[in-house]
Amino acid sequence: MNNYSRYEINNSDPLEKKRYIRSMFDSIVPTYDLLNRILSLGIDNLWRRDLVKIAGLKNKIVLDLCCGTGDLTRQIIKSNGKVISLDFSFNMLKKGKDRGWLTGENLSADACALPFKNSVFDFLTIAFGIRNIPDIDIFLAESLRVLKPDGKLLILELTRPDNILVRFFYNLYLGKILPFIGGIISGKDEAYSYLAGSISTFLEREMLIQRIKNSGFTEVSYKKKTFGIATIYICKK
Ligand SMILES: C[S@@+](CC[C@H](N)C(=O)[O-])C[C@H]1O[C@@H](n2cnc3c(N)ncnc32)[C@H](O)[C@@H]1O
């Protein structure tokens, strides 16, 4: 069995999967931001910027989940949002603070057990994090709980393109190029095989939307980015 299937989203042991994922992210921190830029040719930041623009986060109270080193957090701060950042990897948070990207309040916790009271945030954001969460229904229930009554959950996630030709080249990229470049630069082959696998085995767009609706969100809209390689989901409480 390869790493792709071993750590797919329906893993029956969420705690074990989370331990694996946390230590994996802890281990790839030194080259994480550099590789993001190389592997996405810088497009990932345009997607983050778009999410912030779509939402209009100015003066809103935002919780940035799975914040990593703070690539999205810093965009929210630039747009004058008031943000708290959360991630369960200490190394990611430390790197973000050292880089000056996580300048506000930040904490280490599991996105499925949020240490906040009910109905406190205008927005929750999560960029490239949800596909790493095995107990997704618990995550969605927690998100609903901490959002204000008219609050929104904004998800930016990698998705699979619809066009067959684009999909063919994208699969080639995921299967061969991403693990190769990621492995060489980070020295962590398994981590980048996992990341590629987590993209190709994560829920299809429509299935994720159904899960979000089933969890109690009243409205879900979405915007495809770059041939559908990424999607921004806007989920209203
Ligand atoms: C691919 S990174 C994305 C980081 C950042 N949002 C960005 O845009 O670059 C995913 C992050 O999610 C964090 N993560 C994964 N599962 C988590 C969970 N259950 N609770 C908290 N953080 C989690 C990882 O530690 C990692 O930093």
mmCIF file of C-alpha atoms and ligand atoms in Angstrom:
data_model
loop_
_atom_site.group_PDB
_atom_site.id
_atom_site.type_symbol
_atom_site.label_atom_id
_atom_site.label_comp_id
_atom_site.label_asym_id
_atom_site.label_seq_id
_atom_site.Cartn_x
_atom_site.Cartn_y
_atom_site.Cartn_z
ATOM 1 C CA MET A 1 0.000 0.000 0.000
ATOM 2 C CA ASN A 2 1.459 3.415 -0.890
ATOM 3 C CA ASN A 3 1.254 6.618 1.131
ATOM 4 C CA TYR A 4 -1.508 8.011 -1.080
ATOM 5 C CA SER A 5 -4.055 5.433 -0.058
ATOM 6 C CA ARG A 6 -2.741 4.995 3.447
ATOM 7 C CA TYR A 7 -3.502 8.561 4.492
ATOM 8 C CA GLU A 8 -6.588 9.351 2.446
ATOM 9 C CA ILE A 9 -9.362 11.443 3.932
ATOM 10 C CA ASN A 10 -11.541 8.553 5.096
ATOM 11 C CA ASN A 11 -8.892 7.228 7.398
ATOM 12 C CA SER A 12 -10.695 5.331 10.127
ATOM 13 C CA ASP A 13 -8.330 6.517 12.851
ATOM 14 C CA PRO A 14 -8.486 10.350 12.896
ATOM 15 C CA LEU A 15 -6.213 10.737 15.919
ATOM 16 C CA GLU A 16 -3.479 8.657 14.356
ATOM 17 C CA LYS A 17 -3.840 10.598 11.112
ATOM 18 C CA LYS A 18 -3.593 13.913 12.956
ATOM 19 C CA ARG A 19 -0.430 12.819 14.766
ATOM 20 C CA TYR A 20 1.075 11.886 11.395
ATOM 21 C CA ILE A 21 0.039 15.175 9.796
ATOM 22 C CA ARG A 22 1.258 17.341 12.664
ATOM 23 C CA SER A 23 4.696 15.749 12.721
ATOM 24 C CA MET A 24 4.821 15.882 8.913
ATOM 25 C CA PHE A 25 4.136 19.646 8.902
ATOM 26 C CA ASP A 26 6.557 20.155 11.802
ATOM 27 C CA SER A 27 9.231 18.450 9.702
ATOM 28 C CA ILE A 28 8.789 20.400 6.440
ATOM 29 C CA VAL A 29 8.753 23.886 7.978
ATOM 30 C CA PRO A 30 12.279 24.995 6.874
ATOM 31 C CA THR A 31 11.447 24.860 3.142
ATOM 32 C CA TYR A 32 7.630 25.054 3.329
ATOM 33 C CA ASP A 33 7.090 28.647 2.117
ATOM 34 C CA LEU A 34 9.776 28.441 -0.562
ATOM 35 C CA LEU A 35 8.267 25.244 -1.946
ATOM 36 C CA ASN A 36 4.771 26.727 -1.939
ATOM 37 C CA ARG A 37 5.998 29.536 -4.165
ATOM 38 C CA ILE A 38 7.943 27.228 -6.481
ATOM 39 C CA LEU A 39 5.280 24.525 -6.780
ATOM 40 C CA SER A 40 2.449 26.970 -7.457
ATOM 41 C CA LEU A 41 4.551 29.494 -9.416
ATOM 42 C CA GLY A 42 3.318 32.102 -6.933
ATOM 43 C CA ILE A 43 -0.347 31.657 -7.878
ATOM 44 C CA ASP A 44 -1.273 30.502 -4.371
ATOM 45 C CA ASN A 45 -0.910 34.058 -3.076
ATOM 46 C CA LEU A 46 -3.249 35.418 -5.746
ATOM 47 C CA TRP A 47 -5.873 32.905 -4.566
ATOM 48 C CA ARG A 48 -5.417 33.963 -0.928
ATOM 49 C CA ARG A 49 -5.714 37.626 -1.924
ATOM 50 C CA ASP A 50 -8.900 36.835 -3.808
ATOM 51 C CA LEU A 51 -10.425 35.114 -0.806
ATOM 52 C CA VAL A 52 -9.766 38.179 1.340
ATOM 53 C CA LYS A 53 -11.217 40.459 -1.356
ATOM 54 C CA ILE A 54 -14.373 38.373 -1.902
ATOM 55 C CA ALA A 55 -15.104 38.297 1.796
ATOM 56 C CA GLY A 56 -14.488 41.941 2.665
ATOM 57 C CA LEU A 57 -12.790 41.299 5.996
ATOM 58 C CA LYS A 58 -12.164 44.943 6.976
ATOM 59 C CA ASN A 59 -12.860 45.466 10.701
ATOM 60 C CA LYS A 60 -14.264 41.933 10.974
ATOM 61 C CA ILE A 61 -13.218 39.468 13.650
ATOM 62 C CA VAL A 62 -11.584 36.556 11.862
ATOM 63 C CA LEU A 63 -10.224 33.202 13.016
ATOM 64 C CA ASP A 64 -7.641 31.883 10.522
ATOM 65 C CA LEU A 65 -7.608 28.108 10.947
ATOM 66 C CA CYS A 66 -4.699 25.876 9.923
ATOM 67 C CA CYS A 67 -2.766 29.143 9.502
ATOM 68 C CA GLY A 68 0.654 27.513 8.969
ATOM 69 C CA THR A 69 3.313 30.231 8.822
ATOM 70 C CA GLY A 70 0.647 32.891 8.322
ATOM 71 C CA ASP A 71 0.515 33.395 4.564
ATOM 72 C CA LEU A 72 -3.235 34.069 4.699
ATOM 73 C CA THR A 73 -3.146 35.742 8.113
ATOM 74 C CA ARG A 74 -0.848 38.486 6.826
ATOM 75 C CA GLN A 75 -3.220 39.208 3.930
ATOM 76 C CA ILE A 76 -6.127 39.498 6.377
ATOM 77 C CA ILE A 77 -4.080 41.892 8.530
ATOM 78 C CA LYS A 78 -3.269 43.979 5.422
ATOM 79 C CA SER A 79 -6.984 44.289 4.721
ATOM 80 C CA ASN A 80 -7.500 45.578 8.282
ATOM 81 C CA GLY A 81 -9.230 42.479 9.576
ATOM 82 C CA LYS A 82 -8.797 41.597 13.259
ATOM 83 C CA VAL A 83 -7.413 38.096 13.207
ATOM 84 C CA ILE A 84 -6.564 35.270 15.577
ATOM 85 C CA SER A 85 -4.482 32.491 13.985
ATOM 86 C CA LEU A 86 -4.578 28.830 14.919
ATOM 87 C CA ASP A 87 -2.534 25.789 13.908
ATOM 88 C CA PHE A 88 -1.573 22.568 15.687
ATOM 89 C CA SER A 89 2.039 22.636 14.441
ATOM 90 C CA PHE A 90 4.306 24.550 16.871
ATOM 91 C CA ASN A 91 7.070 24.739 14.267
ATOM 92 C CA MET A 92 4.772 26.363 11.705
ATOM 93 C CA LEU A 93 3.623 28.965 14.247
ATOM 94 C CA LYS A 94 7.189 29.675 15.348
ATOM 95 C CA LYS A 95 8.370 30.153 11.756
ATOM 96 C CA GLY A 96 5.426 32.476 11.093
ATOM 97 C CA LYS A 97 6.297 34.579 14.134
ATOM 98 C CA ASP A 98 10.001 34.664 13.195
ATOM 99 C CA ARG A 99 9.109 35.815 9.671
ATOM 100 C CA GLY A 100 6.865 38.554 11.023
ATOM 101 C CA TRP A 101 3.778 37.116 9.308
ATOM 102 C CA LEU A 102 1.992 36.061 12.484
ATOM 103 C CA THR A 103 2.025 39.397 14.245
ATOM 104 C CA GLY A 104 -1.301 39.089 16.039
ATOM 105 C CA GLU A 105 -2.680 36.630 18.568
ATOM 106 C CA ASN A 106 -1.947 33.024 17.670
ATOM 107 C CA LEU A 107 -2.342 29.673 19.327
ATOM 108 C CA SER A 108 -1.699 26.006 18.915
ATOM 109 C CA ALA A 109 -4.843 23.851 18.885
ATOM 110 C CA ASP A 110 -6.767 21.286 16.866
ATOM 111 C CA ALA A 111 -9.218 22.913 14.433
ATOM 112 C CA CYS A 112 -11.774 20.316 15.561
ATOM 113 C CA ALA A 113 -11.677 21.417 19.227
ATOM 114 C CA LEU A 114 -11.703 25.208 19.187
ATOM 115 C CA PRO A 115 -10.938 26.870 22.533
ATOM 116 C CA PHE A 116 -13.530 29.637 22.043
ATOM 117 C CA LYS A 117 -17.039 30.432 23.251
ATOM 118 C CA ASN A 118 -20.057 30.132 20.945
ATOM 119 C CA SER A 119 -20.833 32.810 18.318
ATOM 120 C CA VAL A 120 -17.722 34.998 18.542
ATOM 121 C CA PHE A 121 -16.324 35.289 14.991
ATOM 122 C CA ASP A 122 -17.605 37.108 11.892
ATOM 123 C CA PHE A 123 -15.488 34.903 9.628
ATOM 124 C CA LEU A 124 -13.496 31.709 9.801
ATOM 125 C CA THR A 125 -10.888 31.171 7.093
ATOM 126 C CA ILE A 126 -9.010 28.010 6.196
ATOM 127 C CA ALA A 127 -6.523 27.870 3.303
ATOM 128 C CA PHE A 128 -5.197 24.494 2.146
ATOM 129 C CA GLY A 129 -6.078 22.982 5.518
ATOM 130 C CA ILE A 130 -9.424 21.204 5.239
ATOM 131 C CA ARG A 131 -8.134 18.316 3.148
ATOM 132 C CA ASN A 132 -5.839 17.434 6.039
ATOM 133 C CA ILE A 133 -8.704 17.106 8.495
ATOM 134 C CA PRO A 134 -9.982 13.534 8.772
ATOM 135 C CA ASP A 135 -12.956 14.222 11.077
ATOM 136 C CA ILE A 136 -14.408 16.823 8.771
ATOM 137 C CA ASP A 137 -17.953 16.739 10.219
ATOM 138 C CA ILE A 138 -16.614 17.574 13.677
ATOM 139 C CA PHE A 139 -14.603 20.410 12.145
ATOM 140 C CA LEU A 140 -17.712 21.804 10.414
ATOM 141 C CA ALA A 141 -19.793 21.545 13.606
ATOM 142 C CA GLU A 142 -17.090 23.393 15.563
ATOM 143 C CA SER A 143 -16.916 26.067 12.862
ATOM 144 C CA LEU A 144 -20.677 26.632 13.066
ATOM 145 C CA ARG A 145 -20.523 26.830 16.842
ATOM 146 C CA VAL A 146 -17.959 29.638 17.030
ATOM 147 C CA LEU A 147 -19.389 31.692 14.142
ATOM 148 C CA LYS A 148 -21.795 34.546 14.858
ATOM 149 C CA PRO A 149 -25.353 33.944 13.575
ATOM 150 C CA ASP A 150 -24.661 35.656 10.222
ATOM 151 C CA GLY A 151 -21.007 34.551 10.076
ATOM 152 C CA LYS A 152 -19.237 32.801 7.212
ATOM 153 C CA LEU A 153 -16.700 30.042 6.806
ATOM 154 C CA LEU A 154 -14.352 30.669 3.860
ATOM 155 C CA ILE A 155 -12.458 27.688 2.527
ATOM 156 C CA LEU A 156 -9.642 27.852 -0.023
ATOM 157 C CA GLU A 157 -8.652 24.395 -1.147
ATOM 158 C CA LEU A 158 -6.961 22.646 -4.040
ATOM 159 C CA THR A 159 -9.426 20.807 -6.252
ATOM 160 C CA ARG A 160 -9.266 18.675 -9.354
ATOM 161 C CA PRO A 161 -9.849 20.463 -12.673
ATOM 162 C CA ASP A 162 -12.949 19.493 -14.734
ATOM 163 C CA ASN A 163 -11.387 19.676 -18.188
ATOM 164 C CA ILE A 164 -10.048 16.245 -19.174
ATOM 165 C CA LEU A 165 -6.892 17.585 -20.814
ATOM 166 C CA VAL A 166 -6.069 19.915 -17.911
ATOM 167 C CA ARG A 167 -6.810 17.033 -15.534
ATOM 168 C CA PHE A 168 -4.373 14.791 -17.391
ATOM 169 C CA PHE A 169 -1.492 17.259 -17.031
ATOM 170 C CA TYR A 170 -2.498 18.102 -13.479
ATOM 171 C CA ASN A 171 -2.415 14.419 -12.491
ATOM 172 C CA LEU A 172 1.024 14.134 -14.048
ATOM 173 C CA TYR A 173 2.111 17.138 -12.020
ATOM 174 C CA LEU A 174 0.648 15.692 -8.800
ATOM 175 C CA GLY A 175 1.921 12.169 -9.337
ATOM 176 C CA LYS A 176 5.446 12.929 -10.547
ATOM 177 C CA ILE A 177 6.577 16.562 -10.521
ATOM 178 C CA LEU A 178 5.292 17.726 -7.123
ATOM 179 C CA PRO A 179 6.692 14.766 -5.123
ATOM 180 C CA PHE A 180 9.980 14.956 -7.052
ATOM 181 C CA ILE A 181 10.633 18.699 -6.580
ATOM 182 C CA GLY A 182 9.180 18.667 -3.051
ATOM 183 C CA GLY A 183 11.294 15.657 -2.101
ATOM 184 C CA ILE A 184 14.526 17.091 -3.515
ATOM 185 C CA ILE A 185 14.221 20.545 -1.954
ATOM 186 C CA SER A 186 12.796 19.518 1.426
ATOM 187 C CA GLY A 187 14.528 16.144 1.713
ATOM 188 C CA LYS A 188 11.139 14.769 2.849
ATOM 189 C CA ASP A 189 9.915 12.546 0.023
ATOM 190 C CA GLU A 190 7.140 10.944 2.034
ATOM 191 C CA ALA A 191 5.686 14.298 3.093
ATOM 192 C CA TYR A 192 5.386 15.524 -0.471
ATOM 193 C CA SER A 193 3.948 12.200 -1.631
ATOM 194 C CA TYR A 194 1.360 12.557 1.129
ATOM 195 C CA LEU A 195 0.541 16.134 0.074
ATOM 196 C CA ALA A 196 0.106 15.122 -3.564
ATOM 197 C CA GLY A 197 -2.028 12.163 -2.494
ATOM 198 C CA SER A 198 -4.167 14.268 -0.196
ATOM 199 C CA ILE A 199 -5.088 16.478 -3.164
ATOM 200 C CA SER A 200 -5.951 13.593 -5.450
ATOM 201 C CA THR A 201 -7.995 11.700 -2.848
ATOM 202 C CA PHE A 202 -9.848 14.601 -1.181
ATOM 203 C CA LEU A 203 -13.609 15.009 -1.629
ATOM 204 C CA GLU A 204 -14.771 16.276 -5.033
ATOM 205 C CA ARG A 205 -16.180 19.822 -4.971
ATOM 206 C CA GLU A 206 -19.846 18.758 -5.021
ATOM 207 C CA MET A 207 -19.319 16.156 -2.304
ATOM 208 C CA LEU A 208 -17.650 18.691 -0.040
ATOM 209 C CA ILE A 209 -20.498 21.162 -0.621
ATOM 210 C CA GLN A 210 -22.995 18.454 0.323
ATOM 211 C CA ARG A 211 -21.085 17.695 3.538
ATOM 212 C CA ILE A 212 -21.011 21.409 4.401
ATOM 213 C CA LYS A 213 -24.768 21.730 3.836
ATOM 214 C CA ASN A 214 -25.504 18.556 5.776
ATOM 215 C CA SER A 215 -23.596 19.979 8.730
ATOM 216 C CA GLY A 216 -26.038 22.896 8.996
ATOM 217 C CA PHE A 217 -24.632 25.752 6.897
ATOM 218 C CA THR A 218 -27.571 27.427 5.169
ATOM 219 C CA GLU A 219 -25.928 28.511 1.913
ATOM 220 C CA VAL A 220 -22.779 27.465 0.089
ATOM 221 C CA SER A 221 -21.440 29.202 -3.012
ATOM 222 C CA TYR A 222 -18.080 28.747 -4.645
ATOM 223 C CA LYS A 223 -15.638 30.283 -7.093
ATOM 224 C CA LYS A 224 -13.285 28.166 -9.188
ATOM 225 C CA LYS A 225 -9.754 29.448 -9.633
ATOM 226 C CA THR A 226 -7.208 28.704 -12.392
ATOM 227 C CA PHE A 227 -9.000 25.959 -14.412
ATOM 228 C CA GLY A 228 -10.572 24.647 -11.200
ATOM 229 C CA ILE A 229 -7.211 23.740 -9.652
ATOM 230 C CA ALA A 230 -8.340 25.641 -6.566
ATOM 231 C CA THR A 231 -11.771 26.558 -5.237
ATOM 232 C CA ILE A 232 -12.957 29.192 -2.783
ATOM 233 C CA TYR A 233 -16.080 28.070 -0.904
ATOM 234 C CA ILE A 234 -18.214 30.655 0.877
ATOM 235 C CA CYS A 235 -20.363 28.985 3.522
ATOM 236 C CA LYS A 236 -23.035 30.983 5.354
ATOM 237 C CA LYS A 237 -24.075 29.939 8.859
HETATM 238 C C1 LIG B 1 -0.894 23.241 3.776
HETATM 239 S S1 LIG B 1 -0.714 24.089 5.297
HETATM 240 C C2 LIG B 1 -1.545 25.603 4.966
HETATM 241 C C3 LIG B 1 -1.021 26.757 5.772
HETATM 242 C C4 LIG B 1 -1.604 28.133 5.453
HETATM 243 N N1 LIG B 1 -3.036 28.202 5.703
HETATM 244 C C5 LIG B 1 -1.304 28.596 4.054
HETATM 245 O O1 LIG B 1 -2.188 29.158 3.414
HETATM 246 O O2 LIG B 1 -0.156 28.408 3.615
HETATM 247 C C6 LIG B 1 -1.837 23.226 6.339
HETATM 248 C C7 LIG B 1 -1.675 23.579 7.796
HETATM 249 O O3 LIG B 1 -2.770 22.983 8.507
HETATM 250 C C8 LIG B 1 -2.322 22.581 9.788
HETATM 251 N N2 LIG B 1 -3.300 21.581 10.267
HETATM 252 C C9 LIG B 1 -3.652 20.422 9.677
HETATM 253 N N3 LIG B 1 -4.604 19.797 10.398
HETATM 254 C C10 LIG B 1 -4.872 20.599 11.469
HETATM 255 C C11 LIG B 1 -5.769 20.495 12.563
HETATM 256 N N4 LIG B 1 -6.584 19.438 12.717
HETATM 257 N N5 LIG B 1 -5.796 21.493 13.469
HETATM 258 C C12 LIG B 1 -4.957 22.565 13.340
HETATM 259 N N6 LIG B 1 -4.075 22.710 12.338
HETATM 260 C C13 LIG B 1 -4.039 21.736 11.400
HETATM 261 C C14 LIG B 1 -0.917 22.062 9.530
HETATM 262 O O4 LIG B 1 -0.129 22.057 10.696
HETATM 263 C C15 LIG B 1 -0.417 23.057 8.469
HETATM 264 O O5 LIG B 1 0.284 24.122 9.050
#
